[in-house]
């Protein structure tokens, strides 16, 4: 955890977060506000989403996110707390350098309180302050349920002034290309403001089994 690579990357994350916080007031001008995202969630999300169904392990299958450039083997573990979600997100940089970060999804400030709409912020590894200064309006765009009522895929969109993040994830580690393509198309059809070509596919077939999204995070958070 004290390696130059880890410390350097952590410092870069902190600088990006703090710089982004300065742009927060411009979000509405970029059509990125809680109200602007209210039309994105599917009928299932808006009418009947039980966030407790989202708890557990997820494998990212496709993304648009500048912070993930150069990473692979993206996974996250959701834990629900009342009406909020905590996500332990893990990736690998290079050959075998793991990186963890905790993401928080909380209901947005009153009076904006809509099912599927959240304020997202992060706890910066190493106890570096400032993560909560940057809160991204976020929406759970879509969730697919099994016949047994379990969540099997989801898409989450977050944005700020000039910054857009879309994550497509499944419970399955190795989702077929056809399934991932359908999930991406479904998210974009809901009105997510991204081009299909900007999405990056994640392959988990060459990921080491030891990559954890729950183990080791606590020791990195203060």
Tab-separated table of C-alpha atoms in Angstrom:
chain	number	residue	atom	x	y	z
A	1	UNK	CA	0.000	0.000	0.000
A	2	UNK	CA	3.002	2.296	0.387
A	3	UNK	CA	4.396	1.606	-3.060
A	4	UNK	CA	5.131	4.609	-5.316
A	5	UNK	CA	2.628	3.314	-7.866
A	6	UNK	CA	-0.186	3.106	-5.330
A	7	UNK	CA	0.601	6.425	-3.650
A	8	UNK	CA	0.985	8.179	-6.977
A	9	UNK	CA	-2.300	6.870	-8.276
A	10	UNK	CA	-4.088	7.710	-5.036
A	11	UNK	CA	-2.779	11.260	-5.182
A	12	UNK	CA	-3.973	11.557	-8.780
A	13	UNK	CA	-7.439	10.334	-7.786
A	14	UNK	CA	-7.568	12.895	-4.981
A	15	UNK	CA	-6.519	15.734	-7.294
A	16	UNK	CA	-9.119	14.735	-9.878
A	17	UNK	CA	-11.835	14.599	-7.238
A	18	UNK	CA	-10.973	17.986	-5.776
A	19	UNK	CA	-10.729	19.562	-9.215
A	20	UNK	CA	-14.079	18.083	-10.108
A	21	UNK	CA	-15.635	19.564	-7.007
A	22	UNK	CA	-14.919	23.024	-8.401
A	23	UNK	CA	-17.113	22.160	-11.406
A	24	UNK	CA	-20.053	20.971	-9.354
A	25	UNK	CA	-22.074	24.166	-9.712
A	26	UNK	CA	-21.896	23.831	-13.503
A	27	UNK	CA	-23.691	20.470	-13.549
A	28	UNK	CA	-27.137	21.812	-14.362
A	29	UNK	CA	-25.778	23.671	-17.379
A	30	UNK	CA	-24.520	20.332	-18.718
A	31	UNK	CA	-27.972	18.744	-18.277
A	32	UNK	CA	-26.653	16.831	-15.307
A	33	UNK	CA	-28.800	17.328	-12.262
A	34	UNK	CA	-30.931	15.038	-10.139
A	35	UNK	CA	-34.005	16.324	-11.935
A	36	UNK	CA	-32.425	15.797	-15.360
A	37	UNK	CA	-31.632	12.171	-14.525
A	38	UNK	CA	-35.136	11.412	-13.241
A	39	UNK	CA	-36.286	10.191	-16.668
A	40	UNK	CA	-33.485	7.600	-17.003
A	41	UNK	CA	-34.594	4.813	-14.611
A	42	UNK	CA	-36.719	2.072	-16.137
A	43	UNK	CA	-40.281	1.460	-14.964
A	44	UNK	CA	-39.066	-1.418	-12.802
A	45	UNK	CA	-36.537	0.820	-11.066
A	46	UNK	CA	-38.944	3.723	-10.595
A	47	UNK	CA	-41.902	1.656	-9.436
A	48	UNK	CA	-40.631	-1.349	-7.546
A	49	UNK	CA	-36.848	-1.471	-7.092
A	50	UNK	CA	-35.791	-3.053	-3.816
A	51	UNK	CA	-32.155	-2.021	-3.411
A	52	UNK	CA	-31.575	-4.916	-1.030
A	53	UNK	CA	-31.811	-7.128	-4.137
A	54	UNK	CA	-28.639	-5.424	-5.414
A	55	UNK	CA	-26.481	-6.511	-2.472
A	56	UNK	CA	-23.548	-8.801	-3.173
A	57	UNK	CA	-20.940	-9.339	-5.865
A	58	UNK	CA	-21.037	-7.808	-9.365
A	59	UNK	CA	-18.734	-8.073	-12.375
A	60	UNK	CA	-18.412	-5.019	-14.561
A	61	UNK	CA	-18.851	-5.971	-18.215
A	62	UNK	CA	-18.722	-2.632	-20.031
A	63	UNK	CA	-17.984	0.951	-19.020
A	64	UNK	CA	-17.471	4.555	-19.998
A	65	UNK	CA	-15.264	6.123	-17.325
A	66	UNK	CA	-12.023	8.079	-17.723
A	67	UNK	CA	-10.872	6.942	-14.262
A	68	UNK	CA	-10.876	3.317	-15.401
A	69	UNK	CA	-8.592	3.820	-18.389
A	70	UNK	CA	-5.756	1.304	-18.176
A	71	UNK	CA	-7.517	-0.933	-15.660
A	72	UNK	CA	-9.014	-4.410	-15.939
A	73	UNK	CA	-10.831	-7.062	-13.908
A	74	UNK	CA	-13.316	-4.547	-12.510
A	75	UNK	CA	-15.561	-5.897	-9.754
A	76	UNK	CA	-17.651	-4.389	-6.997
A	77	UNK	CA	-19.511	-5.574	-3.936
A	78	UNK	CA	-22.725	-3.784	-2.969
A	79	UNK	CA	-23.840	-3.474	0.621
A	80	UNK	CA	-27.146	-1.803	1.333
A	81	UNK	CA	-27.686	0.308	4.434
A	82	UNK	CA	-31.255	1.545	4.822
A	83	UNK	CA	-31.917	3.555	1.636
A	84	UNK	CA	-28.226	3.830	0.657
A	85	UNK	CA	-25.637	1.654	-1.082
A	86	UNK	CA	-21.931	1.232	-0.368
A	87	UNK	CA	-19.816	-0.228	-3.151
A	88	UNK	CA	-16.346	-1.696	-2.666
A	89	UNK	CA	-14.896	-1.312	-6.153
A	90	UNK	CA	-11.714	-3.120	-7.193
A	91	UNK	CA	-9.593	-3.135	-10.346
A	92	UNK	CA	-6.142	-4.242	-11.458
A	93	UNK	CA	-3.647	-1.880	-13.062
A	94	UNK	CA	-0.800	-3.282	-15.109
A	95	UNK	CA	0.012	-6.926	-14.559
A	96	UNK	CA	-0.918	-7.448	-10.909
A	97	UNK	CA	-1.391	-4.110	-9.110
A	98	UNK	CA	-4.775	-4.086	-7.327
A	99	UNK	CA	-6.573	-0.887	-6.453
A	100	UNK	CA	-9.635	-0.490	-4.237
A	101	UNK	CA	-11.998	2.387	-3.621
A	102	UNK	CA	-15.267	2.711	-1.742
A	103	UNK	CA	-18.165	4.396	-3.505
A	104	UNK	CA	-21.220	5.684	-1.656
A	105	UNK	CA	-24.701	6.101	-3.153
A	106	UNK	CA	-27.001	8.144	-0.941
A	107	UNK	CA	-30.434	9.672	-1.583
A	108	UNK	CA	-30.011	13.172	-3.014
A	109	UNK	CA	-30.700	16.272	-0.920
A	110	UNK	CA	-34.346	17.137	-0.303
A	111	UNK	CA	-36.681	17.869	-1.992
A	112	UNK	CA	-35.228	15.684	-4.770
A	113	UNK	CA	-35.970	12.166	-3.564
A	114	UNK	CA	-36.827	9.749	-6.365
A	115	UNK	CA	-36.446	5.988	-6.468
A	116	UNK	CA	-33.260	5.046	-8.315
A	117	UNK	CA	-31.683	8.513	-8.054
A	118	UNK	CA	-28.626	8.984	-5.828
A	119	UNK	CA	-25.773	11.284	-4.913
A	120	UNK	CA	-22.501	9.414	-5.434
A	121	UNK	CA	-19.202	10.153	-3.700
A	122	UNK	CA	-16.096	8.202	-2.761
A	123	UNK	CA	-13.846	7.564	0.207
A	124	UNK	CA	-10.301	8.168	-1.031
A	125	UNK	CA	-7.863	5.367	-0.090
A	126	UNK	CA	-5.264	6.223	2.504
A	127	UNK	CA	-7.588	8.483	4.463
A	128	UNK	CA	-7.058	11.438	2.104
A	129	UNK	CA	-9.885	13.921	2.777
A	130	UNK	CA	-12.105	15.542	0.193
A	131	UNK	CA	-13.928	12.657	-1.447
A	132	UNK	CA	-17.337	13.794	-0.208
A	133	UNK	CA	-16.817	17.247	-1.748
A	134	UNK	CA	-17.488	15.785	-5.169
A	135	UNK	CA	-21.009	14.361	-5.342
A	136	UNK	CA	-22.172	13.096	-8.699
A	137	UNK	CA	-25.876	12.926	-9.557
A	138	UNK	CA	-26.416	9.237	-10.349
A	139	UNK	CA	-29.180	6.972	-11.581
A	140	UNK	CA	-29.740	3.247	-11.544
A	141	UNK	CA	-30.873	3.118	-15.148
A	142	UNK	CA	-32.027	-0.474	-15.382
A	143	UNK	CA	-32.079	-3.732	-13.453
A	144	UNK	CA	-32.927	-7.138	-14.903
A	145	UNK	CA	-34.498	-9.668	-12.579
A	146	UNK	CA	-34.564	-13.451	-12.734
A	147	UNK	CA	-37.803	-15.422	-12.595
A	148	UNK	CA	-37.035	-15.971	-8.933
A	149	UNK	CA	-36.896	-12.244	-8.254
A	150	UNK	CA	-33.121	-11.872	-8.010
A	151	UNK	CA	-31.193	-9.042	-9.700
A	152	UNK	CA	-28.936	-10.415	-12.448
A	153	UNK	CA	-27.756	-7.275	-14.268
A	154	UNK	CA	-27.722	-3.536	-13.728
A	155	UNK	CA	-26.612	-0.283	-15.287
A	156	UNK	CA	-25.599	2.828	-13.354
A	157	UNK	CA	-25.032	6.294	-14.821
A	158	UNK	CA	-23.293	9.185	-13.059
A	159	UNK	CA	-22.366	12.618	-14.329
A	160	UNK	CA	-20.983	15.997	-13.448
A	161	UNK	CA	-20.024	18.995	-15.556
A	162	UNK	CA	-18.437	17.418	-18.628
A	163	UNK	CA	-17.957	14.064	-16.836
A	164	UNK	CA	-20.027	10.977	-17.685
A	165	UNK	CA	-19.743	7.487	-16.225
A	166	UNK	CA	-21.750	4.432	-17.251
A	167	UNK	CA	-21.242	1.001	-15.696
A	168	UNK	CA	-22.847	-2.191	-16.975
A	169	UNK	CA	-22.542	-5.154	-14.606
A	170	UNK	CA	-23.797	-8.715	-14.192
A	171	UNK	CA	-23.755	-11.341	-11.489
A	172	UNK	CA	-22.148	-13.677	-13.992
A	173	UNK	CA	-18.370	-13.416	-14.300
A	174	UNK	CA	-18.241	-14.174	-18.022
A	175	UNK	CA	-21.294	-12.691	-19.706
A	176	UNK	CA	-21.752	-13.431	-23.449
A	177	UNK	CA	-21.138	-10.554	-25.838
A	178	UNK	CA	-24.757	-10.696	-27.013
A	179	UNK	CA	-26.028	-10.202	-23.467
A	180	UNK	CA	-23.646	-7.317	-22.758
A	181	UNK	CA	-24.590	-5.666	-26.050
A	182	UNK	CA	-28.267	-5.847	-25.120
A	183	UNK	CA	-27.578	-4.301	-21.713
A	184	UNK	CA	-25.592	-1.439	-23.247
A	185	UNK	CA	-28.283	-0.777	-25.841
A	186	UNK	CA	-30.979	-0.847	-23.166
A	187	UNK	CA	-29.142	1.749	-21.079
A	188	UNK	CA	-28.541	4.024	-24.055
A	189	UNK	CA	-32.181	3.698	-25.157
A	190	UNK	CA	-33.247	5.069	-21.782
A	191	UNK	CA	-31.575	8.358	-22.701
A	192	UNK	CA	-28.032	8.026	-21.353
A	193	UNK	CA	-26.101	10.691	-23.243
A	194	UNK	CA	-23.220	8.597	-24.604
A	195	UNK	CA	-22.161	7.099	-27.900
A	196	UNK	CA	-22.092	3.326	-28.163
A	197	UNK	CA	-18.528	3.465	-29.498
A	198	UNK	CA	-17.324	5.105	-26.281
A	199	UNK	CA	-18.047	1.979	-24.219
A	200	UNK	CA	-15.177	-0.349	-23.251
A	201	UNK	CA	-15.736	-4.092	-22.873
A	202	UNK	CA	-14.328	-5.850	-19.797
A	203	UNK	CA	-12.988	-9.413	-20.108
A	204	UNK	CA	-12.676	-11.462	-16.931
A	205	UNK	CA	-11.328	-14.640	-18.494
A	206	UNK	CA	-7.700	-13.701	-17.721
A	207	UNK	CA	-8.344	-12.189	-14.288
A	208	UNK	CA	-6.670	-13.847	-11.295
A	209	UNK	CA	-9.010	-15.532	-8.868
A	210	UNK	CA	-7.497	-13.592	-5.954
A	211	UNK	CA	-8.816	-10.187	-7.045
A	212	UNK	CA	-11.052	-9.211	-4.102
A	213	UNK	CA	-13.693	-6.519	-3.926
A	214	UNK	CA	-14.406	-7.096	-0.245
A	215	UNK	CA	-11.087	-8.220	1.237
A	216	UNK	CA	-8.542	-5.528	2.025
A	217	UNK	CA	-10.782	-2.524	1.584
A	218	UNK	CA	-11.286	-1.897	5.276
A	219	UNK	CA	-7.552	-1.576	5.879
A	220	UNK	CA	-7.347	1.132	3.230
A	221	UNK	CA	-10.175	3.268	4.566
A	222	UNK	CA	-10.134	5.581	7.560
